[in-house]
CSV table of C-alpha atoms in Angstrom, one decimal:
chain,number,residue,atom,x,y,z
B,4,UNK,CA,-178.8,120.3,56.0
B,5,UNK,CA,-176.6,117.1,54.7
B,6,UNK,CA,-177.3,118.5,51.0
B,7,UNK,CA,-176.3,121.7,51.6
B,8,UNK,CA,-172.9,120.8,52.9
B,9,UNK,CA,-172.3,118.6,50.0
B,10,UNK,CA,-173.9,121.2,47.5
B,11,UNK,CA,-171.1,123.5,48.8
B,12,UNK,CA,-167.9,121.1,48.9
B,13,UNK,CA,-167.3,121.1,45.0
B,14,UNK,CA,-167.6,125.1,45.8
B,15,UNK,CA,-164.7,124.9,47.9
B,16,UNK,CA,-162.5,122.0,46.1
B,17,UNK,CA,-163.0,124.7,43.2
B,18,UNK,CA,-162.0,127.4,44.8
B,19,UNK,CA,-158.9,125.6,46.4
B,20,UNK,CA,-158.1,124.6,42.7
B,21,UNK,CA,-158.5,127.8,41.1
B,22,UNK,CA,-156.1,129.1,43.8
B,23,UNK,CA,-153.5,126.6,43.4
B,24,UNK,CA,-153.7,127.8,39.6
B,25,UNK,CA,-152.8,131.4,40.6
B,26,UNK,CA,-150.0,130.6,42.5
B,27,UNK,CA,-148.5,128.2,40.5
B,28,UNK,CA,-148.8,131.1,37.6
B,29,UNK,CA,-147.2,134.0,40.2
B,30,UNK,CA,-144.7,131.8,40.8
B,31,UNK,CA,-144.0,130.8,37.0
B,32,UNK,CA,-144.5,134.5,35.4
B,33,UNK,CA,-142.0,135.6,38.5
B,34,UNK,CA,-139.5,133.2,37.1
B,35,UNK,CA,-140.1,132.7,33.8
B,36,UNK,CA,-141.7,135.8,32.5
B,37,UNK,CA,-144.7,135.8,30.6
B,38,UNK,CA,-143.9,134.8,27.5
B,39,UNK,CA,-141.7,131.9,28.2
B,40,UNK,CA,-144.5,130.7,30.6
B,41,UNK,CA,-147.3,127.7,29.2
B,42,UNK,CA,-150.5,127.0,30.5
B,43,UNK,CA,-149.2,123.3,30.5
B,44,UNK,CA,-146.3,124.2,33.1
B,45,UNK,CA,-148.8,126.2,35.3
B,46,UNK,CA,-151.1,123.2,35.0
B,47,UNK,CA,-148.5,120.7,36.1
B,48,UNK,CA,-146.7,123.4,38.9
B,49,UNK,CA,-150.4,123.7,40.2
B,50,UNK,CA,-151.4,119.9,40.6
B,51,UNK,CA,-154.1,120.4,38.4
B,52,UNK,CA,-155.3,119.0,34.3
B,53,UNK,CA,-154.8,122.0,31.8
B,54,UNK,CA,-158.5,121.5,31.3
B,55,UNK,CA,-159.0,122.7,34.7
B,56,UNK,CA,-156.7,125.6,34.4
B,57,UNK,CA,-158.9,126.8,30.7
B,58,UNK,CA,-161.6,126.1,33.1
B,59,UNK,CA,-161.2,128.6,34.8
B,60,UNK,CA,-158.9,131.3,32.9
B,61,UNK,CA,-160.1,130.9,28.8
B,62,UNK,CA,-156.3,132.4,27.7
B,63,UNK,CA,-153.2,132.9,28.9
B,64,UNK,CA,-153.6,136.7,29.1
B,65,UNK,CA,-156.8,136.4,31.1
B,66,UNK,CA,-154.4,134.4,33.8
B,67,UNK,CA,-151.9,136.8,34.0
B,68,UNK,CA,-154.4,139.4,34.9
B,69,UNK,CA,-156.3,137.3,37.4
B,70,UNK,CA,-153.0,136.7,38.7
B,71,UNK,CA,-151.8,140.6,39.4
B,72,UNK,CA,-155.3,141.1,40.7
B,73,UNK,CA,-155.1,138.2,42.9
B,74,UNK,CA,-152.5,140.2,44.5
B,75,UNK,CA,-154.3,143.4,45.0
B,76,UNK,CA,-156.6,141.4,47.0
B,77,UNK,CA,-153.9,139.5,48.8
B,78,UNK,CA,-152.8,143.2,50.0
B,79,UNK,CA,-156.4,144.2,50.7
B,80,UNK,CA,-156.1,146.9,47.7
B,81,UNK,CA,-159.8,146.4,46.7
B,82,UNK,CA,-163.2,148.4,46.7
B,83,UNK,CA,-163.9,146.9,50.6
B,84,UNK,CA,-160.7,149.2,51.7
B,85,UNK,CA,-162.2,152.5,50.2
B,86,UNK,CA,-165.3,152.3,51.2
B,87,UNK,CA,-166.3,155.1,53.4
B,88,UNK,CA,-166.0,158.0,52.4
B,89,UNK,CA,-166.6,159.5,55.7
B,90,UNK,CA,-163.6,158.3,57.5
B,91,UNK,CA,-161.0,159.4,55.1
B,92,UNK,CA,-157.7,159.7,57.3
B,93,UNK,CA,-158.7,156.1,58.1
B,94,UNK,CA,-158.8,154.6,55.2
B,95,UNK,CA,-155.9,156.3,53.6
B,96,UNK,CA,-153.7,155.9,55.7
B,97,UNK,CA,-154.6,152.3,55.8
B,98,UNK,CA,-154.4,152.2,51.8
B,99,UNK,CA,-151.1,154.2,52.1
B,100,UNK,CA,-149.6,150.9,54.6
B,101,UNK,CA,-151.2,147.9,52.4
B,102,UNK,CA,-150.2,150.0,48.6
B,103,UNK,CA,-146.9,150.7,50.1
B,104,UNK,CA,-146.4,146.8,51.3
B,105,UNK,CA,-147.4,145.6,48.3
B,106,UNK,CA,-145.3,147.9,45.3
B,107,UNK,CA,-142.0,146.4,46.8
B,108,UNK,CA,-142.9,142.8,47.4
B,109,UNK,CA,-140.6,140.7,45.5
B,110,UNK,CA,-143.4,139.1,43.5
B,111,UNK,CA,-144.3,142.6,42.3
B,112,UNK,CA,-141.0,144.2,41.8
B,113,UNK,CA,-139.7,140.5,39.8
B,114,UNK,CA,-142.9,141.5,37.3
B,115,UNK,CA,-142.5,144.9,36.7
B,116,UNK,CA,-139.0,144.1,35.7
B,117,UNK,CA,-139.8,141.4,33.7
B,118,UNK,CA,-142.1,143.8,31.9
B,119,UNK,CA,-140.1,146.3,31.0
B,120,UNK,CA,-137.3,143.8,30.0
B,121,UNK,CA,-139.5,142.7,27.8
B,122,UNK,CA,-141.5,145.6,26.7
B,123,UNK,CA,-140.5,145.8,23.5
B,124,UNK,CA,-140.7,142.3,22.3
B,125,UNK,CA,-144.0,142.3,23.9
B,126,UNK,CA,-145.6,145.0,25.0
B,127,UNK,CA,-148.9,143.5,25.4
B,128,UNK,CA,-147.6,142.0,28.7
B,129,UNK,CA,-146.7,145.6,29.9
B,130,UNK,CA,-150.2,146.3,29.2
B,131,UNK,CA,-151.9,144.2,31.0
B,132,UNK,CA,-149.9,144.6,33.8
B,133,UNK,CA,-150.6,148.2,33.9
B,134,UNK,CA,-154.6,147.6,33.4
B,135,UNK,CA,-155.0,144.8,35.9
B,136,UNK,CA,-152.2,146.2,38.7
B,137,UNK,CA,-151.7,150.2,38.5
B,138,UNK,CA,-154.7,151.5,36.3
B,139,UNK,CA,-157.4,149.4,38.3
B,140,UNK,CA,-155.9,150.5,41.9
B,141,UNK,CA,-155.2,154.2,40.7
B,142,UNK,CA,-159.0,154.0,39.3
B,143,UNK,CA,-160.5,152.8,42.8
B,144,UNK,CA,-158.7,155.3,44.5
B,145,UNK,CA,-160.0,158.1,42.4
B,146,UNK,CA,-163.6,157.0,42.7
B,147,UNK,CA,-162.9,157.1,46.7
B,148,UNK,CA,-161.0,160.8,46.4
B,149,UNK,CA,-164.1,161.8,44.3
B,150,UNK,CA,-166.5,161.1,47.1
B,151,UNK,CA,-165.0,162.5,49.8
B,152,UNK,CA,-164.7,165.7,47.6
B,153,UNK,CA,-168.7,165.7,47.9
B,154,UNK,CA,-168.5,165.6,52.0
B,155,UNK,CA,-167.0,169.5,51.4
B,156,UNK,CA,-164.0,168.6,54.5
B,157,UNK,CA,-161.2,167.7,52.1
B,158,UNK,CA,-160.9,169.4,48.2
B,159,UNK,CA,-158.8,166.9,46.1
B,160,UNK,CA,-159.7,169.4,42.9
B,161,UNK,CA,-159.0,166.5,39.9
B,162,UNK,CA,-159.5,163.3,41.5
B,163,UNK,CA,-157.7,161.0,39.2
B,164,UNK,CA,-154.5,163.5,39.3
B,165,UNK,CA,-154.6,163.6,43.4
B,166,UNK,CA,-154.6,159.6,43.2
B,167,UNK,CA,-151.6,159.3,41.2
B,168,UNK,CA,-149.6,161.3,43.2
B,169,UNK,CA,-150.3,159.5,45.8
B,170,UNK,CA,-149.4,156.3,44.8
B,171,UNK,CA,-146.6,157.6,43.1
B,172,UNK,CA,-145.3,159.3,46.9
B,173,UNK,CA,-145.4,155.7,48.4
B,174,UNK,CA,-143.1,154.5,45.8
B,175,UNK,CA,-140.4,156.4,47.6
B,176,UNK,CA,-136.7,155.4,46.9
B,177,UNK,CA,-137.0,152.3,48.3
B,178,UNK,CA,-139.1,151.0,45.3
B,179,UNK,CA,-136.5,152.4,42.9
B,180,UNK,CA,-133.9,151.0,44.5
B,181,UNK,CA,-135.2,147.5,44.5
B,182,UNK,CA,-136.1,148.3,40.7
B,183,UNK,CA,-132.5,148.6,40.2
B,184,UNK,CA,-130.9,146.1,42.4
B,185,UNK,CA,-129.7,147.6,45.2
B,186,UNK,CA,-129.5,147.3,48.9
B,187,UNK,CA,-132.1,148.6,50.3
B,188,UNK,CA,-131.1,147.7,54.2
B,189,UNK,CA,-130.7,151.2,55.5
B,190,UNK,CA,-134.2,151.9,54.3
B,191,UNK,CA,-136.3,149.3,56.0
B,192,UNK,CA,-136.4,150.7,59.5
B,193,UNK,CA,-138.3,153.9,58.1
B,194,UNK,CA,-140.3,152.3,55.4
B,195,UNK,CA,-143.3,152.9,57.7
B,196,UNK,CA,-142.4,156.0,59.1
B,197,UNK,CA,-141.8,157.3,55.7
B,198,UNK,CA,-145.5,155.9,54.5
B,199,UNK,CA,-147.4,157.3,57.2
B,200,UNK,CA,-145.8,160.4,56.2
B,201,UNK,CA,-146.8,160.4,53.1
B,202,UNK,CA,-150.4,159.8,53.5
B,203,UNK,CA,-150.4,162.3,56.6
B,204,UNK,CA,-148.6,165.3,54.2
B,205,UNK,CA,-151.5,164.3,51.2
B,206,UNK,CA,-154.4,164.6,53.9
B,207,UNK,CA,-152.8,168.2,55.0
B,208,UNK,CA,-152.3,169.1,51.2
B,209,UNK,CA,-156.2,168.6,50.6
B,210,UNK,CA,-158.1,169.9,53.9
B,211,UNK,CA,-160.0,172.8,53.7
């Protein structure tokens, strides 16, 4: 039993590192932007050697995708969410809520602005935002969309078309506001009211 715990300590000093790593990179590709951003200042912002950041990201692209999916899972946006297909209003409607939270968290907004800023000077950085953030979570919501098609309640016809327009209702216009600097106060009190909605009018839209 003693060399079990201590076989799993370095386990969990790792994964406390490789944590630290992430938010120290959030934090400087928030501020900094990607490009303007070394793996020596997320090594130092972290706490850590930049051996132990390489250690675990090999490149400074495979960090900045870690670090957008680090926040799909900080949001619960993962395969664990959409997993039963037999409980779709559930799940959904839970999906709609965490999506929803997520797209206008400052971390989030602060990136996709950076990225289009900078979209032409580096458009790679646009592109692995898109893979990592929108692509994967559209792509997980298809796959889920697809199998409750097979249950024969709900009909969502092209799966991969019903799950962008449902992310792209939860933007609403307190997403392009923020995009664009704005206030955004008089929105807040019916952010959730205007999610629910959403995912409540795209579960009518597809019943049978």
């Amino acid at each position: 039993m003693t060399h079990s715990s201590e076989s799993l300590l370095p386990l969990s000093r790792s994964g406390q590192k490789r944590q630290q790593v992430l938010v120290a990179a959030i934090d400087l590709f928030c501020r900094q932007g990607f490009p303007h951003t070394s793996m020596d200042e997320v090594a130092k912002l972290a706490g850590v050697s930049k051996q132990t950041v390489y250690s675990y990201f090999g490149s400074k692209d495979e960090l900045f995708v870690a670090a957008i999916e680090s926040k799909c899972v900080s949001h619960n946006l993962n395969d664990g969410l959409l997993s039963d297909p037999t409980e779709p209003e559930l799940a959904l409607t839970q999906f709609a809520l965490q999506f929803g939270k997520m797209i206008v968290s400052p971390e989030t907004i602060t990136v996709f602005k950076t990225c289009v800023a900078q979209s032409e000077s580096h458009p790679e950085v646009s592109r692995l935002f898109f893979e990592a953030g929108p692509q994967h979570i559209v792509g997980i919501l298809a796959d889920y969309l697809a199998a409750i098609d097979l249950l024969g309640k709900y009909c969502f016809g092209n799966p991969q078309h019903s799950a962008v327009r449902f992310c792209l209702m939860l933007f609403g216009e307190l997403k392009l506001k923020l995009e664009l600097g704005l206030a955004v106060d008089e929105l807040l009190g019916d952010r959730e009211k205007y999610i629910l909605g959403c995912a409540d009018m795209f579960l009518k839209a597809h019943r049978l």
